[in-house]
Amino acid sequence: MKIIYDPNKDILQISFNPIRVIEETTQIAPGLILDYDEDGQVIGIELRKASQKMASPNGITYEVGSINLDKPQPKVSRDFT
């Protein structure tokens, strides 16, 4: 995985597999873009105006542990079947 924050453009990009080629992108919410490979698998996320949506886009905390399952269930905005 590769994470890049460009402070000049205020964009945070997360690439789950930097070797894969991005074939399609979809904006799923204002400033939130998903990148897909040729098989339709999500291989990256782009967050625009990141400094307005994150406490500190220049710093990252990486943790291994339990995830939060007590949050609301996501709304499906695309048919993933």
mmCIF file of N, CA and C in Angstrom:
data_model
loop_
_atom_site.group_PDB
_atom_site.id
_atom_site.type_symbol
_atom_site.label_atom_id
_atom_site.label_comp_id
_atom_site.label_asym_id
_atom_site.label_seq_id
_atom_site.Cartn_x
_atom_site.Cartn_y
_atom_site.Cartn_z
ATOM 1 N N MET A 1 0.852 -1.159 0.000
ATOM 2 C CA MET A 1 0.000 0.000 0.000
ATOM 3 C C MET A 1 0.907 1.234 0.000
ATOM 4 N N LYS A 2 0.428 2.272 -0.695
ATOM 5 C CA LYS A 2 1.177 3.518 -0.786
ATOM 6 C C LYS A 2 0.227 4.672 -0.503
ATOM 7 N N ILE A 3 0.648 5.592 0.371
ATOM 8 C CA ILE A 3 -0.155 6.749 0.731
ATOM 9 C C ILE A 3 0.635 8.005 0.403
ATOM 10 N N ILE A 4 0.016 8.924 -0.345
ATOM 11 C CA ILE A 4 0.668 10.177 -0.724
ATOM 12 C C ILE A 4 -0.266 11.329 -0.384
ATOM 13 N N TYR A 5 0.292 12.359 0.267
ATOM 14 C CA TYR A 5 -0.452 13.601 0.476
ATOM 15 C C TYR A 5 0.305 14.701 -0.255
ATOM 16 N N ASP A 6 -0.376 15.390 -1.159
ATOM 17 C CA ASP A 6 0.192 16.512 -1.903
ATOM 18 C C ASP A 6 -0.366 17.800 -1.292
ATOM 19 N N PRO A 7 0.437 18.514 -0.484
ATOM 20 C CA PRO A 7 -0.073 19.710 0.173
ATOM 21 C C PRO A 7 -0.382 20.851 -0.796
ATOM 22 N N ASN A 8 0.268 20.884 -1.944
ATOM 23 C CA ASN A 8 0.003 21.936 -2.930
ATOM 24 C C ASN A 8 -1.374 21.785 -3.561
ATOM 25 N N LYS A 9 -1.804 20.533 -3.764
ATOM 26 C CA LYS A 9 -3.119 20.266 -4.353
ATOM 27 C C LYS A 9 -4.143 19.879 -3.292
ATOM 28 N N ASP A 10 -3.675 19.652 -2.058
ATOM 29 C CA ASP A 10 -4.520 19.240 -0.938
ATOM 30 C C ASP A 10 -5.294 17.968 -1.270
ATOM 31 N N ILE A 11 -4.563 16.987 -1.812
ATOM 32 C CA ILE A 11 -5.149 15.695 -2.195
ATOM 33 C C ILE A 11 -4.389 14.574 -1.496
ATOM 34 N N LEU A 12 -5.143 13.651 -0.909
ATOM 35 C CA LEU A 12 -4.582 12.449 -0.304
ATOM 36 C C LEU A 12 -4.944 11.271 -1.191
ATOM 37 N N GLN A 13 -3.952 10.498 -1.590
ATOM 38 C CA GLN A 13 -4.195 9.308 -2.413
ATOM 39 C C GLN A 13 -3.711 8.079 -1.659
ATOM 40 N N ILE A 14 -4.551 7.055 -1.647
ATOM 41 C CA ILE A 14 -4.185 5.767 -1.074
ATOM 42 C C ILE A 14 -4.284 4.736 -2.186
ATOM 43 N N SER A 15 -3.173 4.093 -2.476
ATOM 44 C CA SER A 15 -3.137 3.052 -3.501
ATOM 45 C C SER A 15 -2.938 1.715 -2.798
ATOM 46 N N PHE A 16 -3.917 0.827 -2.931
ATOM 47 C CA PHE A 16 -3.830 -0.469 -2.270
ATOM 48 C C PHE A 16 -2.821 -1.386 -2.949
ATOM 49 N N ASN A 17 -2.663 -1.221 -4.247
ATOM 50 C CA ASN A 17 -1.707 -2.026 -5.006
ATOM 51 C C ASN A 17 -1.114 -1.144 -6.101
ATOM 52 N N PRO A 18 -0.001 -0.439 -5.805
ATOM 53 C CA PRO A 18 0.570 0.513 -6.761
ATOM 54 C C PRO A 18 0.979 -0.092 -8.106
ATOM 55 N N ILE A 19 1.074 -1.395 -8.179
ATOM 56 C CA ILE A 19 1.467 -2.048 -9.428
ATOM 57 C C ILE A 19 0.298 -2.104 -10.411
ATOM 58 N N ARG A 20 -0.937 -2.162 -9.898
ATOM 59 C CA ARG A 20 -2.123 -2.261 -10.753
ATOM 60 C C ARG A 20 -2.370 -0.954 -11.485
ATOM 61 N N VAL A 21 -2.882 -1.049 -12.706
ATOM 62 C CA VAL A 21 -3.180 0.115 -13.539
ATOM 63 C C VAL A 21 -4.611 0.566 -13.284
ATOM 64 N N ILE A 22 -4.801 1.868 -13.093
ATOM 65 C CA ILE A 22 -6.139 2.424 -12.901
ATOM 66 C C ILE A 22 -6.829 2.499 -14.256
ATOM 67 N N GLU A 23 -7.956 1.807 -14.390
ATOM 68 C CA GLU A 23 -8.717 1.790 -15.637
ATOM 69 C C GLU A 23 -9.938 2.704 -15.590
ATOM 70 N N GLU A 24 -10.443 2.980 -14.377
ATOM 71 C CA GLU A 24 -11.662 3.776 -14.239
ATOM 72 C C GLU A 24 -11.648 4.457 -12.882
ATOM 73 N N THR A 25 -12.241 5.639 -12.805
ATOM 74 C CA THR A 25 -12.426 6.323 -11.535
ATOM 75 C C THR A 25 -13.882 6.751 -11.415
ATOM 76 N N THR A 26 -14.371 6.776 -10.183
ATOM 77 C CA THR A 26 -15.747 7.186 -9.930
ATOM 78 C C THR A 26 -15.778 8.058 -8.686
ATOM 79 N N GLN A 27 -16.409 9.222 -8.799
ATOM 80 C CA GLN A 27 -16.619 10.063 -7.625
ATOM 81 C C GLN A 27 -17.873 9.562 -6.924
ATOM 82 N N ILE A 28 -17.703 9.043 -5.710
ATOM 83 C CA ILE A 28 -18.844 8.465 -5.000
ATOM 84 C C ILE A 28 -19.472 9.451 -4.023
ATOM 85 N N ALA A 29 -18.772 10.527 -3.733
ATOM 86 C CA ALA A 29 -19.257 11.621 -2.884
ATOM 87 C C ALA A 29 -18.392 12.823 -3.228
ATOM 88 N N PRO A 30 -18.828 14.028 -2.894
ATOM 89 C CA PRO A 30 -18.011 15.199 -3.213
ATOM 90 C C PRO A 30 -16.582 15.066 -2.648
ATOM 91 N N GLY A 31 -15.615 15.077 -3.540
ATOM 92 C CA GLY A 31 -14.220 14.997 -3.140
ATOM 93 C C GLY A 31 -13.717 13.621 -2.771
ATOM 94 N N LEU A 32 -14.534 12.576 -2.964
ATOM 95 C CA LEU A 32 -14.128 11.205 -2.645
ATOM 96 C C LEU A 32 -14.213 10.355 -3.908
ATOM 97 N N ILE A 33 -13.056 9.891 -4.363
ATOM 98 C CA ILE A 33 -12.966 9.202 -5.647
ATOM 99 C C ILE A 33 -12.386 7.810 -5.447
ATOM 100 N N LEU A 34 -12.996 6.825 -6.084
ATOM 101 C CA LEU A 34 -12.480 5.457 -6.060
ATOM 102 C C LEU A 34 -11.820 5.152 -7.392
ATOM 103 N N ASP A 35 -10.697 4.439 -7.332
ATOM 104 C CA ASP A 35 -9.987 3.979 -8.533
ATOM 105 C C ASP A 35 -10.207 2.483 -8.691
ATOM 106 N N TYR A 36 -10.474 2.051 -9.924
ATOM 107 C CA TYR A 36 -10.742 0.642 -10.209
ATOM 108 C C TYR A 36 -9.737 0.105 -11.221
ATOM 109 N N ASP A 37 -9.426 -1.191 -11.114
ATOM 110 C CA ASP A 37 -8.576 -1.836 -12.110
ATOM 111 C C ASP A 37 -9.444 -2.400 -13.236
ATOM 112 N N GLU A 38 -8.837 -3.113 -14.145
ATOM 113 C CA GLU A 38 -9.569 -3.644 -15.313
ATOM 114 C C GLU A 38 -10.620 -4.679 -14.941
ATOM 115 N N ASP A 39 -10.494 -5.273 -13.735
ATOM 116 C CA ASP A 39 -11.468 -6.258 -13.269
ATOM 117 C C ASP A 39 -12.586 -5.633 -12.444
ATOM 118 N N GLY A 40 -12.558 -4.296 -12.303
ATOM 119 C CA GLY A 40 -13.577 -3.609 -11.529
ATOM 120 C C GLY A 40 -13.336 -3.614 -10.030
ATOM 121 N N GLN A 41 -12.142 -4.038 -9.616
ATOM 122 C CA GLN A 41 -11.798 -4.064 -8.198
ATOM 123 C C GLN A 41 -11.280 -2.699 -7.753
ATOM 124 N N VAL A 42 -11.667 -2.257 -6.569
ATOM 125 C CA VAL A 42 -11.168 -0.991 -6.031
ATOM 126 C C VAL A 42 -9.696 -1.163 -5.685
ATOM 127 N N ILE A 43 -8.874 -0.295 -6.271
ATOM 128 C CA ILE A 43 -7.434 -0.368 -6.005
ATOM 129 C C ILE A 43 -6.890 0.927 -5.408
ATOM 130 N N GLY A 44 -7.767 1.933 -5.244
ATOM 131 C CA GLY A 44 -7.288 3.171 -4.656
ATOM 132 C C GLY A 44 -8.416 4.106 -4.278
ATOM 133 N N ILE A 45 -8.062 5.064 -3.423
ATOM 134 C CA ILE A 45 -8.995 6.088 -2.961
ATOM 135 C C ILE A 45 -8.292 7.435 -3.073
ATOM 136 N N GLU A 46 -9.025 8.449 -3.502
ATOM 137 C CA GLU A 46 -8.494 9.806 -3.541
ATOM 138 C C GLU A 46 -9.432 10.710 -2.749
ATOM 139 N N LEU A 47 -8.858 11.489 -1.861
ATOM 140 C CA LEU A 47 -9.628 12.412 -1.040
ATOM 141 C C LEU A 47 -9.160 13.828 -1.356
ATOM 142 N N ARG A 48 -10.053 14.623 -1.948
ATOM 143 C CA ARG A 48 -9.727 16.004 -2.289
ATOM 144 C C ARG A 48 -10.123 16.921 -1.143
ATOM 145 N N LYS A 49 -9.450 18.073 -1.045
ATOM 146 C CA LYS A 49 -9.604 19.001 0.092
ATOM 147 C C LYS A 49 -9.368 18.243 1.391
ATOM 148 N N ALA A 50 -8.330 17.427 1.396
ATOM 149 C CA ALA A 50 -8.039 16.531 2.518
ATOM 150 C C ALA A 50 -7.833 17.277 3.826
ATOM 151 N N SER A 51 -7.208 18.445 3.778
ATOM 152 C CA SER A 51 -6.939 19.178 5.020
ATOM 153 C C SER A 51 -8.223 19.643 5.701
ATOM 154 N N GLN A 52 -9.328 19.724 4.949
ATOM 155 C CA GLN A 52 -10.612 20.113 5.531
ATOM 156 C C GLN A 52 -11.341 18.916 6.131
ATOM 157 N N LYS A 53 -10.896 17.701 5.789
ATOM 158 C CA LYS A 53 -11.600 16.490 6.216
ATOM 159 C C LYS A 53 -10.805 15.633 7.195
ATOM 160 N N MET A 54 -9.528 15.995 7.390
ATOM 161 C CA MET A 54 -8.656 15.219 8.273
ATOM 162 C C MET A 54 -8.050 16.138 9.325
ATOM 163 N N ALA A 55 -7.803 15.587 10.495
ATOM 164 C CA ALA A 55 -7.175 16.379 11.551
ATOM 165 C C ALA A 55 -5.760 16.797 11.139
ATOM 166 N N SER A 56 -5.021 15.877 10.507
ATOM 167 C CA SER A 56 -3.650 16.178 10.093
ATOM 168 C C SER A 56 -3.280 15.316 8.884
ATOM 169 N N PRO A 57 -3.458 15.824 7.674
ATOM 170 C CA PRO A 57 -3.120 15.018 6.499
ATOM 171 C C PRO A 57 -1.617 14.744 6.373
ATOM 172 N N ASN A 58 -0.797 15.488 7.122
ATOM 173 C CA ASN A 58 0.657 15.274 7.072
ATOM 174 C C ASN A 58 1.112 14.139 7.969
ATOM 175 N N GLY A 59 0.240 13.644 8.842
ATOM 176 C CA GLY A 59 0.622 12.581 9.757
ATOM 177 C C GLY A 59 -0.334 11.411 9.670
ATOM 178 N N ILE A 60 0.203 10.209 9.803
ATOM 179 C CA ILE A 60 -0.611 8.997 9.705
ATOM 180 C C ILE A 60 -0.308 8.108 10.905
ATOM 181 N N THR A 61 -1.350 7.565 11.502
ATOM 182 C CA THR A 61 -1.192 6.577 12.552
ATOM 183 C C THR A 61 -1.613 5.234 11.973
ATOM 184 N N TYR A 62 -0.724 4.268 12.034
ATOM 185 C CA TYR A 62 -1.009 2.927 11.521
ATOM 186 C C TYR A 62 -1.127 1.997 12.712
ATOM 187 N N GLU A 63 -2.242 1.291 12.808
ATOM 188 C CA GLU A 63 -2.464 0.380 13.918
ATOM 189 C C GLU A 63 -2.930 -0.971 13.406
ATOM 190 N N VAL A 64 -2.550 -2.000 14.119
ATOM 191 C CA VAL A 64 -3.063 -3.340 13.867
ATOM 192 C C VAL A 64 -3.897 -3.699 15.086
ATOM 193 N N GLY A 65 -5.163 -4.049 14.850
ATOM 194 C CA GLY A 65 -6.034 -4.368 15.970
ATOM 195 C C GLY A 65 -7.444 -4.600 15.497
ATOM 196 N N SER A 66 -8.381 -4.476 16.400
ATOM 197 C CA SER A 66 -9.788 -4.713 16.100
ATOM 198 C C SER A 66 -10.396 -3.501 15.415
ATOM 199 N N ILE A 67 -11.295 -3.766 14.463
ATOM 200 C CA ILE A 67 -11.987 -2.691 13.760
ATOM 201 C C ILE A 67 -13.244 -2.298 14.520
ATOM 202 N N ASN A 68 -13.794 -1.147 14.184
ATOM 203 C CA ASN A 68 -15.010 -0.656 14.823
ATOM 204 C C ASN A 68 -16.223 -1.138 14.040
ATOM 205 N N LEU A 69 -16.926 -2.124 14.569
ATOM 206 C CA LEU A 69 -18.129 -2.648 13.915
ATOM 207 C C LEU A 69 -19.396 -2.005 14.450
ATOM 208 N N ASP A 70 -19.264 -1.082 15.405
ATOM 209 C CA ASP A 70 -20.422 -0.441 16.015
ATOM 210 C C ASP A 70 -20.869 0.808 15.282
ATOM 211 N N LYS A 71 -20.329 1.066 14.111
ATOM 212 C CA LYS A 71 -20.710 2.248 13.338
ATOM 213 C C LYS A 71 -21.914 1.926 12.455
ATOM 214 N N PRO A 72 -22.597 2.957 11.935
ATOM 215 C CA PRO A 72 -23.748 2.704 11.052
ATOM 216 C C PRO A 72 -23.340 1.921 9.806
ATOM 217 N N GLN A 73 -24.269 1.136 9.285
ATOM 218 C CA GLN A 73 -24.011 0.364 8.081
ATOM 219 C C GLN A 73 -23.936 1.292 6.864
ATOM 220 N N PRO A 74 -23.052 1.007 5.924
ATOM 221 C CA PRO A 74 -22.912 1.896 4.767
ATOM 222 C C PRO A 74 -24.107 1.823 3.824
ATOM 223 N N LYS A 75 -24.345 2.937 3.154
ATOM 224 C CA LYS A 75 -25.339 2.978 2.102
ATOM 225 C C LYS A 75 -24.669 2.497 0.830
ATOM 226 N N VAL A 76 -25.332 1.661 0.071
ATOM 227 C CA VAL A 76 -24.774 1.140 -1.174
ATOM 228 C C VAL A 76 -25.056 2.146 -2.271
ATOM 229 N N SER A 77 -23.965 2.670 -2.891
ATOM 230 C CA SER A 77 -24.145 3.672 -3.945
ATOM 231 C C SER A 77 -23.831 3.095 -5.321
ATOM 232 N N ARG A 78 -23.432 1.822 -5.362
ATOM 233 C CA ARG A 78 -23.094 1.177 -6.634
ATOM 234 C C ARG A 78 -23.429 -0.300 -6.524
ATOM 235 N N ASP A 79 -23.868 -0.903 -7.590
ATOM 236 C CA ASP A 79 -24.198 -2.322 -7.594
ATOM 237 C C ASP A 79 -22.902 -3.127 -7.663
ATOM 238 N N PHE A 80 -22.575 -3.832 -6.591
ATOM 239 C CA PHE A 80 -21.328 -4.579 -6.518
ATOM 240 C C PHE A 80 -21.518 -6.071 -6.745
ATOM 241 N N THR A 81 -22.644 -6.475 -7.301
ATOM 242 C CA THR A 81 -22.882 -7.900 -7.529
ATOM 243 C C THR A 81 -22.257 -8.368 -8.806
#
